[in-house]
XYZ file of C-alpha atoms in Angstrom:
501
model
C -0.015 -0.458 -0.035
C 1.832 3.683 -1.272
C -1.053 5.623 -0.084
C 0.947 9.538 1.129
C -0.744 9.209 5.204
C -0.460 5.746 6.323
C -3.592 6.888 9.506
C -4.668 3.995 10.917
C -8.100 4.857 9.747
C -6.667 4.197 6.167
C -5.162 0.400 7.587
C -7.524 -0.753 8.679
C -10.014 0.457 5.579
C -7.200 -1.047 2.897
C -7.405 -4.384 5.102
C -11.604 -4.364 4.643
C -10.992 -4.116 1.039
C -7.702 -6.634 0.484
C -9.255 -9.258 2.720
C -12.356 -8.896 0.650
C -10.560 -8.878 -2.758
C -8.999 -12.419 -1.545
C -12.278 -13.846 -0.622
C -13.910 -13.495 -4.097
C -10.962 -14.465 -6.379
C -10.965 -17.551 -4.078
C -14.361 -18.106 -3.724
C -14.494 -18.164 0.057
C -16.242 -15.007 0.362
C -19.663 -16.236 1.756
C -18.201 -18.932 4.095
C -14.939 -17.106 5.356
C -16.954 -13.923 5.722
C -18.610 -14.664 9.117
C -15.264 -14.649 10.712
C -13.831 -11.623 9.664
C -14.745 -9.453 12.052
C -12.891 -11.880 14.049
C -9.666 -12.683 12.695
C -8.987 -8.172 11.769
C -10.528 -6.984 15.410
C -8.323 -9.608 18.745
C -8.328 -9.747 21.755
C -4.942 -8.537 21.309
C -5.473 -5.431 19.883
C -5.208 -3.199 19.019
C -7.837 -0.725 20.483
C -9.602 2.384 19.377
C -12.920 2.314 21.188
C -14.060 1.340 23.998
C -14.420 -2.978 24.238
C -13.813 -5.494 21.438
C -17.398 -5.295 21.224
C -17.838 -1.257 19.295
C -14.521 -2.816 17.366
C -16.307 -5.519 15.756
C -19.740 -3.411 16.013
C -18.031 -0.594 13.569
C -16.007 -3.193 11.136
C -19.400 -5.333 10.676
C -20.537 -2.853 9.378
C -17.172 -1.139 7.377
C -18.124 -4.638 5.674
C -21.135 -4.061 4.693
C -20.064 -1.381 2.999
C -17.746 -2.153 1.476
C -20.007 -4.683 -0.367
C -22.000 -1.975 -0.751
C -24.792 -3.956 0.925
C -27.676 -2.515 3.712
C -25.563 -1.804 6.872
C -28.954 -4.153 8.278
C -28.085 -6.893 6.740
C -26.485 -9.820 8.233
C -22.298 -10.488 7.576
C -24.211 -13.989 5.687
C -26.597 -11.625 3.597
C -24.699 -9.091 2.451
C -22.219 -11.724 0.990
C -24.087 -13.607 -0.761
C -26.142 -10.072 -2.289
C -22.216 -8.940 -3.428
C -21.208 -12.302 -4.897
C -24.975 -12.493 -7.009
C -24.173 -8.670 -8.127
C -26.746 -7.044 -5.873
C -26.076 -3.706 -5.622
C -28.326 -1.670 -2.342
C -29.443 1.968 -3.257
C -28.184 4.340 -1.043
C -25.583 6.746 -1.781
C -21.869 6.835 -2.335
C -20.264 8.155 0.844
C -21.849 6.878 3.958
C -21.924 7.480 7.267
C -20.967 4.979 9.963
C -23.484 5.309 12.916
C -21.286 2.968 14.716
C -18.237 4.333 14.461
C -19.101 7.851 14.704
C -17.678 9.273 17.509
C -21.220 11.879 18.122
C -18.559 14.690 18.502
C -19.546 17.645 21.074
C -21.526 20.552 18.689
C -21.113 23.209 21.285
C -19.927 26.082 19.082
C -18.517 28.059 21.445
C -17.138 27.435 24.284
C -15.164 29.068 26.764
C -12.220 27.639 28.313
C -10.002 27.869 31.396
C -8.288 31.077 29.789
C -10.947 33.140 30.864
C -9.888 35.901 33.605
C -13.364 37.052 34.137
C -11.906 40.460 33.645
C -13.350 43.871 34.584
C -14.562 44.577 31.122
C -16.721 41.815 30.627
C -17.066 42.728 26.313
C -18.123 38.979 25.254
C -21.067 40.203 27.703
C -21.576 43.773 26.135
C -21.179 41.960 22.583
C -23.549 39.674 23.100
C -26.971 40.169 21.305
C -28.932 37.820 23.411
C -27.112 38.122 26.477
C -26.771 35.134 26.426
C -22.611 35.231 28.900
C -22.915 34.964 32.199
C -20.234 35.285 35.043
C -20.902 31.418 36.755
C -17.670 30.638 39.795
C -15.110 34.058 38.550
C -15.980 32.125 34.551
C -17.559 33.596 31.695
C -20.181 31.095 30.441
C -22.486 30.248 27.592
C -26.392 29.939 27.913
C -26.345 27.475 24.826
C -30.362 28.029 25.111
C -30.170 32.315 24.210
C -27.000 31.616 22.444
C -27.182 31.897 18.567
C -23.425 31.019 17.254
C -22.809 34.348 15.628
C -19.161 34.474 17.480
C -19.296 38.158 18.950
C -18.193 36.940 21.831
C -15.140 35.151 20.264
C -14.220 37.581 18.290
C -14.217 40.408 21.307
C -12.755 38.485 23.940
C -9.210 39.827 24.562
C -7.626 37.275 26.060
C -8.833 34.009 23.318
C -10.524 32.730 25.553
C -13.367 31.904 23.621
C -13.054 29.100 21.109
C -14.828 28.065 17.647
C -15.459 24.052 17.526
C -16.447 22.437 15.215
C -16.551 19.097 13.077
C -14.185 17.855 11.237
C -16.696 15.969 8.835
C -18.297 20.037 8.992
C -15.434 22.392 8.774
C -14.068 20.581 5.470
C -16.900 20.483 3.169
C -17.882 23.570 1.556
C -21.240 23.090 0.888
C -22.423 22.394 4.330
C -23.680 19.211 3.765
C -23.053 17.393 6.960
C -24.873 18.294 10.155
C -25.159 16.960 13.408
C -28.540 14.626 13.406
C -30.541 14.090 16.641
C -28.789 11.580 18.586
C -25.636 14.138 17.866
C -24.100 11.869 14.871
C -23.405 13.421 11.391
C -25.775 12.652 9.142
C -25.627 14.132 5.129
C -27.537 16.040 3.041
C -27.896 14.716 0.507
C -29.860 17.231 -1.406
C -26.507 19.939 -0.885
C -23.777 16.990 -0.851
C -21.713 16.885 -3.695
C -19.625 12.663 -3.008
C -16.306 14.858 -3.172
C -15.032 12.809 -0.365
C -13.799 15.345 1.219
C -15.369 13.908 4.821
C -14.106 10.799 4.300
C -10.713 11.874 4.636
C -11.117 14.524 7.685
C -12.867 12.076 10.046
C -10.509 10.787 12.485
C -13.293 7.671 13.894
C -13.298 6.031 10.038
C -17.234 7.155 10.596
C -17.474 8.459 6.987
C -16.757 5.506 4.175
C -17.212 5.256 0.625
C -19.025 1.923 -0.972
C -17.634 -0.136 -2.775
C -17.483 -2.515 -6.082
C -14.596 -4.571 -6.065
C -16.677 -8.194 -5.479
C -19.042 -7.735 -7.819
C -16.302 -6.238 -10.341
C -14.539 -9.576 -9.343
C -17.911 -11.525 -10.393
C -17.912 -10.108 -13.911
C -14.364 -11.150 -13.864
C -14.429 -14.262 -12.965
C -17.973 -15.681 -14.828
C -15.151 -14.466 -18.280
C -16.717 -11.166 -19.235
C -15.191 -8.705 -21.604
C -13.946 -6.370 -18.195
C -12.700 -3.427 -19.446
C -10.605 -1.528 -17.399
C -10.460 2.493 -18.075
C -7.446 4.055 -16.158
C -7.642 8.114 -15.061
C -5.119 10.331 -16.838
C -3.280 10.339 -12.954
C -2.479 7.153 -13.179
C 0.739 7.292 -13.446
C 1.043 9.329 -10.870
C -0.040 6.714 -8.283
C 1.559 3.855 -7.928
C 4.892 4.917 -7.355
C 7.394 6.211 -9.321
C 9.831 3.591 -9.803
C 6.055 1.615 -10.927
C 6.101 2.052 -14.414
C 2.959 2.408 -17.054
C 3.631 -1.062 -17.859
C 4.138 -2.715 -15.134
C 1.037 -1.353 -13.713
C -1.338 -1.939 -17.130
C 0.223 -5.634 -16.470
C -1.007 -5.798 -13.170
C -4.185 -4.806 -14.214
C -4.602 -8.041 -16.704
C -3.296 -10.114 -14.188
C -6.608 -9.666 -12.491
C -8.270 -10.831 -14.716
C -9.290 -7.084 -16.973
C -10.143 -8.468 -20.898
C -7.776 -4.916 -21.805
C -6.573 -1.585 -20.657
C -7.452 1.709 -21.685
C -6.578 5.245 -21.173
C -8.979 7.785 -20.202
C -6.536 10.237 -22.022
C -7.929 8.835 -24.950
C -10.867 10.292 -24.152
C -9.915 13.552 -22.868
C -7.847 14.451 -26.663
C -11.829 13.838 -27.729
C -13.451 15.916 -24.777
C -10.322 18.595 -25.874
C -12.107 18.940 -29.511
C -16.095 18.255 -28.622
C -15.386 21.377 -26.348
C -13.376 23.874 -28.033
C -16.207 23.356 -31.061
C -18.710 24.313 -27.982
C -17.081 27.127 -26.717
C -16.786 28.256 -30.300
C -20.344 28.164 -31.048
C -22.013 29.252 -27.942
C -19.583 31.181 -26.551
C -21.031 35.098 -26.513
C -23.544 33.870 -29.136
C -25.077 32.097 -26.608
C -23.599 32.574 -23.767
C -20.884 34.480 -21.758
C -18.711 32.363 -20.753
C -19.072 28.223 -20.334
C -17.568 26.131 -17.391
C -15.593 22.904 -17.692
C -17.736 19.235 -17.370
C -15.304 16.256 -16.775
C -15.297 16.695 -12.893
C -18.401 15.434 -11.417
C -18.481 16.441 -7.935
C -17.677 20.459 -10.273
C -20.633 19.941 -12.019
C -23.540 18.748 -8.931
C -22.088 21.794 -7.157
C -23.643 23.854 -9.689
C -26.416 21.770 -10.298
C -27.320 21.686 -6.987
C -25.948 25.551 -5.340
C -25.421 27.574 -8.257
C -28.871 26.644 -10.476
C -28.754 29.633 -12.285
C -25.634 29.308 -13.716
C -26.585 24.885 -15.077
C -26.636 26.750 -18.685
C -23.730 27.747 -18.538
C -21.918 23.885 -17.817
C -20.814 22.590 -21.034
C -22.389 19.942 -22.188
C -20.145 17.518 -23.217
C -19.488 14.611 -21.110
C -16.354 14.043 -19.740
C -13.186 11.406 -20.829
C -14.273 8.154 -18.237
C -17.965 8.677 -21.152
C -16.117 9.649 -23.957
C -13.554 6.188 -23.269
C -16.509 4.466 -22.213
C -17.824 5.049 -25.710
C -15.384 4.501 -27.604
C -14.983 0.606 -26.107
C -19.275 0.448 -26.673
C -19.137 1.120 -29.881
C -16.279 -1.427 -30.748
C -17.586 -4.211 -27.937
C -21.164 -3.198 -27.404
C -20.976 -6.299 -24.504
C -17.928 -5.008 -23.251
C -17.946 -4.454 -18.977
C -16.270 -0.791 -18.661
C -14.352 -0.207 -15.123
C -13.453 2.754 -15.064
C -10.099 3.070 -12.567
C -9.183 6.556 -10.496
C -8.825 8.575 -7.625
C -11.956 10.170 -7.491
C -15.034 8.822 -5.453
C -17.677 11.195 -6.758
C -17.140 9.196 -10.317
C -19.144 6.347 -9.164
C -21.692 8.520 -8.962
C -21.074 10.095 -12.048
C -21.081 6.163 -13.327
C -24.851 5.530 -11.962
C -26.211 8.707 -13.649
C -24.916 7.418 -17.176
C -24.564 3.168 -16.161
C -25.350 2.598 -19.947
C -21.408 3.596 -21.126
C -19.755 2.613 -17.197
C -20.700 -0.324 -15.244
C -18.658 0.464 -12.385
C -15.771 2.457 -10.607
C -13.308 1.359 -8.805
C -10.811 3.277 -7.330
C -7.122 3.551 -7.021
C -6.980 2.198 -3.189
C -9.741 -0.078 -4.430
C -7.585 -1.796 -7.350
C -4.218 -1.470 -4.979
C -6.208 -4.010 -1.979
C -6.963 -6.363 -5.562
C -3.566 -6.440 -5.812
C -2.545 -7.538 -2.728
C -5.594 -9.496 -2.583
C -4.291 -12.011 -5.260
C -0.807 -11.377 -4.693
C 0.185 -8.816 -6.984
C 3.926 -7.044 -7.012
C 4.157 -4.567 -9.687
C 7.012 -4.470 -8.806
C 8.521 -7.957 -9.741
C 6.608 -7.519 -13.297
C 7.783 -6.885 -16.791
C 8.679 -3.381 -18.485
C 6.291 -4.087 -21.596
C 7.488 -0.750 -23.400
C 4.501 2.136 -22.714
C 3.337 4.585 -25.239
C 0.367 7.189 -24.584
C -2.305 6.988 -27.022
C -3.016 10.182 -26.070
C -1.605 13.128 -26.144
C 0.435 15.901 -23.800
C -2.783 17.414 -23.401
C -4.645 14.863 -23.026
C -2.550 13.173 -19.794
C -2.051 16.654 -18.148
C -5.811 16.794 -17.497
C -5.361 15.094 -14.069
C -3.565 18.504 -12.862
C -5.459 21.576 -12.099
C -5.541 23.363 -15.010
C -4.863 20.569 -17.409
C -8.607 20.927 -19.145
C -8.135 24.466 -19.437
C -4.838 24.546 -21.436
C -5.860 21.487 -23.344
C -9.733 23.895 -24.544
C -7.828 26.635 -25.159
C -5.058 24.611 -27.289
C -7.829 23.725 -29.372
C -9.282 26.479 -29.425
C -6.580 28.260 -30.564
C -6.347 25.547 -33.631
C -9.798 26.053 -35.066
C -10.352 29.257 -34.632
C -6.896 31.101 -34.265
C -8.013 34.924 -34.151
C -11.322 33.810 -31.371
C -9.480 34.180 -27.826
C -10.316 31.906 -24.904
C -9.815 34.106 -21.515
C -9.956 30.544 -18.957
C -9.898 30.946 -15.414
C -9.192 27.061 -13.892
C -9.847 26.693 -9.716
C -9.440 24.333 -7.308
C -10.923 23.069 -4.330
C -14.714 23.164 -3.710
C -14.290 26.335 -1.768
C -12.026 27.968 -5.249
C -15.100 26.967 -7.159
C -18.139 28.777 -5.549
C -15.835 31.900 -5.135
C -15.145 31.618 -8.852
C -18.183 30.553 -10.241
C -19.865 33.429 -7.552
C -17.404 36.238 -8.694
C -18.236 34.525 -12.867
C -21.735 35.568 -12.349
C -21.043 38.540 -10.972
C -19.087 39.750 -14.023
C -16.020 40.174 -11.054
C -14.049 37.885 -13.130
C -12.566 38.765 -16.399
C -12.936 34.722 -18.259
C -14.850 33.245 -20.316
C -14.039 29.458 -19.553
C -13.858 28.208 -15.570
C -11.888 25.208 -15.051
C -13.316 23.598 -12.289
C -11.865 20.507 -10.154
C -13.118 20.072 -6.414
C -9.672 18.546 -5.699
C -7.362 20.727 -4.738
C -4.447 20.279 -6.800
C -6.931 18.628 -9.472
C -7.901 14.942 -9.906
C -4.270 13.778 -8.320
C -5.075 15.371 -5.370
C -8.141 12.998 -5.557
C -9.722 11.037 -1.974
C -9.321 7.878 -3.106
C -5.755 8.329 -4.061
C -2.468 6.969 -3.082
C 0.065 8.722 -3.527
C 1.678 12.843 -2.160
C -0.716 15.266 -4.571
C 3.671 17.417 -5.469
C 5.082 13.633 -5.763
C 1.979 12.700 -8.266
C 1.746 15.971 -10.087
C 5.285 16.397 -11.152
C 5.141 11.650 -12.061
C 1.962 13.060 -14.074
C 3.755 15.960 -16.041
C 6.847 13.714 -16.441
C 4.038 10.801 -17.917
C 2.560 13.681 -20.790
C 5.501 14.801 -21.943
C 6.372 12.453 -23.340
C 3.223 11.661 -25.137
C 3.566 11.502 -29.221
C 0.996 14.079 -29.754
C 0.956 17.137 -28.503
C -2.292 18.205 -28.147
C -5.439 16.327 -29.269
C -5.675 18.324 -32.554
C -1.998 16.205 -33.015
C -3.381 13.259 -32.170
C -5.343 12.172 -35.244
C -6.580 9.221 -34.159
C -9.241 10.707 -31.409
C -9.458 12.938 -34.049
C -11.479 10.427 -35.989
C -13.229 8.920 -32.618
C -14.599 12.019 -32.346
C -16.278 12.158 -35.635
C -18.079 8.555 -34.212
C -21.882 8.361 -33.506
C -22.571 7.978 -29.716
C -23.813 9.801 -26.782
C -21.499 12.585 -26.170
C -23.197 14.817 -24.583
C -23.954 14.991 -20.916
C -27.383 14.002 -18.928
C -27.484 15.842 -16.310
């Protein structure tokens, strides 16, 4: 496992994924799943919660979520459902109730630094008279407090602090709240499934459900299962891992073929450039990218008046899937990348993409089948995609590719592009471009800091991944979409090239 920050949460998640993949491959999942909580959590420890019974209760819920089954099922029922190919209809980002530590919900707290000063600025600033002095120290009456924060700002000692749950703090769209039992609740009407909350929760109480078993069953059934690799793949399996080694490893998992999603990015670059030329400014003042599903969800759910400005072109994942389906309608398509939001995008476009796996899940499948990438032959690998397409994985990559394509198609037209990475920055840019304070006619939005290389289910530090992806991109024979003749020809094929909301 080559994850940049290996915490206990990551270790447990990887253990569960690896063990389930191992059992699925050797055909023992239905027989051995019941004993899995006992083998991972033993009396000898390690212990993260109050008792071994709590540990196992949390683990049972994690196992069911990994199988994409209801948390209410027994382990045997969950395993049977996964082996049968069943997938529970529930969000991909999910709270494990047993694991949530019911973090405090008192937003403002008076600390021991309070000196009960004479000025009493906190009392004087409170519009609801919610602050009293009790036992020579300020006290906040929670029945009156409206959490305006004026007391904190006015205290010259800094004795009043603001507390927020880690999951709430990182959620740019305010989709997580404390429920009546103080456990975290995700508001699906606001959630864009970016996965930031999963990474922030120090208790491992938020996780994404997996389709590892369902994919393995498709492979074992003899179907032609295609793996399509996200452009970020070159940066997430270590500097010593060559692209050819990784592709050979994926084939050893039983995949029929491995294709690059970056090739689909070349097609998207051409189509978005043509869409830009046809619609900006004739039909709309600006256009945004549509590659990142979390960014698209941000616009659709939180800036609904701006949905007409989203590019109607499909994402590179869907474009690559369309190319494969054109040549092999019976193909089973599995996207593999660092993104959790892609799972929801695939569910909305199930006619093209059947499953989505993350790099974490791929890493666990390799470990579960005992495949060591470093021992495999490094067959010579030449990317079928251009330099600009392979750079889609990095912040600014989409904008650069579209600019290059527009310059080739219509040299007199200027693309004033602006790139944003991170949902907070995306939201700010959307507000600015809507109000006219941002001079841009093309907005690239990436929900993760650094772009796709910073995805929540990746395996590498974003800076390291960025350098590796850039080096791989520069090795491409074609330098832009318009010099990739094969992609140009494929972009003219019939198919579903328009994004569905």
